[in-house]
Every structure is written in C-alpha cells, then in structure tokens.
Amino acid sequence: MAELMDKIFVVIGYILAILFPIVGIIVGALLYFLKKEDAFYQTHGKYIIIVGIAMIAINILLIAFGIITIPPVGQV
C-alpha cells in the first residue's frame, strides 16, 4: 500500500509540474531535499524540477513568439 501512495504522490508532482510549473518545482524540491534517504523520491524529485523548469521555458517562448497573448490589465 505504501508503494502505491509513493507512486501517486510522484504522479501528482509531475502533473503539477506540467499544469502549474512553480508549484511543481516546489513539490520536486520537497521530494528531492526532504526525502534524501529514499532514492526513488530523490530521482523523481529531480525530474519533476526539470519538467517544471522546461514548462516555464516553453511558456516564455510561446509568449515571446506571440502564440499566447496576455490581455492588458483591466481587460478580459
């Protein structure tokens, strides 16, 4: 049962890294630094951080090339 919860927690970390990169980076850092005795958490924590950083870079590129636009303040 504990292994299933470990896997679910890691999957949630990846999902957060994709949908909310800043939150995903925080979750990845928590896994990486707080679970140092467990190689499973450390490995996936590092990968979750990488996915979060990659998603931020992709979002910046999409905004820079005009594929995604940000509406001005006060307009929706």
PDB file of C-alpha atoms in Angstrom:
ATOM      1  CA  MET A   1       0.000   0.000   0.000  1.00  0.00           C
ATOM      2  CA  ALA A   2       2.860   2.387   0.774  1.00  0.00           C
ATOM      3  CA  GLU A   3       4.353   1.842  -2.688  1.00  0.00           C
ATOM      4  CA  LEU A   4       1.062   2.838  -4.321  1.00  0.00           C
ATOM      5  CA  MET A   5       0.921   6.054  -2.289  1.00  0.00           C
ATOM      6  CA  ASP A   6       4.537   6.817  -3.256  1.00  0.00           C
ATOM      7  CA  LYS A   7       3.700   6.435  -6.936  1.00  0.00           C
ATOM      8  CA  ILE A   8       0.526   8.503  -6.641  1.00  0.00           C
ATOM      9  CA  PHE A   9       2.432  11.314  -4.911  1.00  0.00           C
ATOM     10  CA  VAL A  10       5.086  11.310  -7.644  1.00  0.00           C
ATOM     11  CA  VAL A  11       2.449  11.322 -10.418  1.00  0.00           C
ATOM     12  CA  ILE A  12       0.742  14.286  -8.749  1.00  0.00           C
ATOM     13  CA  GLY A  13       4.135  16.030  -8.700  1.00  0.00           C
ATOM     14  CA  TYR A  14       4.554  15.543 -12.460  1.00  0.00           C
ATOM     15  CA  ILE A  15       1.008  16.753 -13.147  1.00  0.00           C
ATOM     16  CA  LEU A  16       1.602  19.864 -11.050  1.00  0.00           C
ATOM     17  CA  ALA A  17       4.908  20.485 -12.845  1.00  0.00           C
ATOM     18  CA  ILE A  18       3.070  20.472 -16.169  1.00  0.00           C
ATOM     19  CA  LEU A  19      -0.028  22.472 -15.182  1.00  0.00           C
ATOM     20  CA  PHE A  20       1.474  24.780 -12.533  1.00  0.00           C
ATOM     21  CA  PRO A  21       5.262  24.797 -13.043  1.00  0.00           C
ATOM     22  CA  ILE A  22       6.140  26.885  -9.971  1.00  0.00           C
ATOM     23  CA  VAL A  23       4.149  24.576  -7.686  1.00  0.00           C
ATOM     24  CA  GLY A  24       5.695  21.555  -9.428  1.00  0.00           C
ATOM     25  CA  ILE A  25       9.201  22.891  -8.815  1.00  0.00           C
ATOM     26  CA  ILE A  26       8.384  23.362  -5.129  1.00  0.00           C
ATOM     27  CA  VAL A  27       6.990  19.817  -4.862  1.00  0.00           C
ATOM     28  CA  GLY A  28      10.038  18.442  -6.691  1.00  0.00           C
ATOM     29  CA  ALA A  29      12.369  20.319  -4.352  1.00  0.00           C
ATOM     30  CA  LEU A  30      10.500  18.982  -1.335  1.00  0.00           C
ATOM     31  CA  LEU A  31      10.816  15.436  -2.648  1.00  0.00           C
ATOM     32  CA  TYR A  32      14.484  15.908  -3.504  1.00  0.00           C
ATOM     33  CA  PHE A  33      15.629  17.586  -0.291  1.00  0.00           C
ATOM     34  CA  LEU A  34      13.315  16.151   2.372  1.00  0.00           C
ATOM     35  CA  LYS A  35      13.488  12.502   1.291  1.00  0.00           C
ATOM     36  CA  LYS A  36      17.268  12.168   0.933  1.00  0.00           C
ATOM     37  CA  GLU A  37      17.287   8.610   2.295  1.00  0.00           C
ATOM     38  CA  ASP A  38      14.971   7.372  -0.469  1.00  0.00           C
ATOM     39  CA  ALA A  39      16.483   7.164  -3.970  1.00  0.00           C
ATOM     40  CA  PHE A  40      13.023   6.829  -5.549  1.00  0.00           C
ATOM     41  CA  TYR A  41      11.924  10.223  -4.245  1.00  0.00           C
ATOM     42  CA  GLN A  42      15.264  11.856  -4.975  1.00  0.00           C
ATOM     43  CA  THR A  43      15.307  10.697  -8.594  1.00  0.00           C
ATOM     44  CA  HIS A  44      11.738  11.726  -9.309  1.00  0.00           C
ATOM     45  CA  GLY A  45      12.137  14.977  -7.373  1.00  0.00           C
ATOM     46  CA  LYS A  46      14.989  15.930  -9.689  1.00  0.00           C
ATOM     47  CA  TYR A  47      12.956  15.035 -12.783  1.00  0.00           C
ATOM     48  CA  ILE A  48       9.910  16.955 -11.532  1.00  0.00           C
ATOM     49  CA  ILE A  49      12.102  20.043 -11.081  1.00  0.00           C
ATOM     50  CA  ILE A  50      13.426  19.618 -14.632  1.00  0.00           C
ATOM     51  CA  VAL A  51       9.891  19.268 -16.051  1.00  0.00           C
ATOM     52  CA  GLY A  52       8.773  22.394 -14.171  1.00  0.00           C
ATOM     53  CA  ILE A  53      11.700  24.432 -15.487  1.00  0.00           C
ATOM     54  CA  ALA A  54      11.089  23.142 -19.020  1.00  0.00           C
ATOM     55  CA  MET A  55       7.414  24.145 -18.820  1.00  0.00           C
ATOM     56  CA  ILE A  56       8.354  27.657 -17.697  1.00  0.00           C
ATOM     57  CA  ALA A  57      10.791  27.916 -20.639  1.00  0.00           C
ATOM     58  CA  ILE A  58       8.123  26.677 -23.078  1.00  0.00           C
ATOM     59  CA  ASN A  59       5.613  29.219 -21.739  1.00  0.00           C
ATOM     60  CA  ILE A  60       8.153  32.037 -22.106  1.00  0.00           C
ATOM     61  CA  LEU A  61       8.864  31.005 -25.695  1.00  0.00           C
ATOM     62  CA  LEU A  62       5.157  30.796 -26.541  1.00  0.00           C
ATOM     63  CA  ILE A  63       4.599  34.286 -25.163  1.00  0.00           C
ATOM     64  CA  ALA A  64       7.722  35.670 -26.880  1.00  0.00           C
ATOM     65  CA  PHE A  65       6.632  34.377 -30.307  1.00  0.00           C
ATOM     66  CA  GLY A  66       3.086  35.670 -29.835  1.00  0.00           C
ATOM     67  CA  ILE A  67       1.433  32.270 -29.842  1.00  0.00           C
ATOM     68  CA  ILE A  68      -0.015  33.043 -26.406  1.00  0.00           C
ATOM     69  CA  THR A  69      -1.106  36.593 -25.669  1.00  0.00           C
ATOM     70  CA  ILE A  70      -1.580  38.177 -22.292  1.00  0.00           C
ATOM     71  CA  PRO A  71      -4.514  40.578 -22.123  1.00  0.00           C
ATOM     72  CA  PRO A  72      -3.828  44.085 -20.763  1.00  0.00           C
ATOM     73  CA  VAL A  73      -4.709  44.774 -17.155  1.00  0.00           C
ATOM     74  CA  GLY A  74      -8.399  45.509 -16.763  1.00  0.00           C
ATOM     75  CA  GLN A  75      -9.469  43.700 -19.942  1.00  0.00           C
ATOM     76  CA  VAL A  76     -10.651  40.165 -20.291  1.00  0.00           C
TER      77      VAL A  76
END
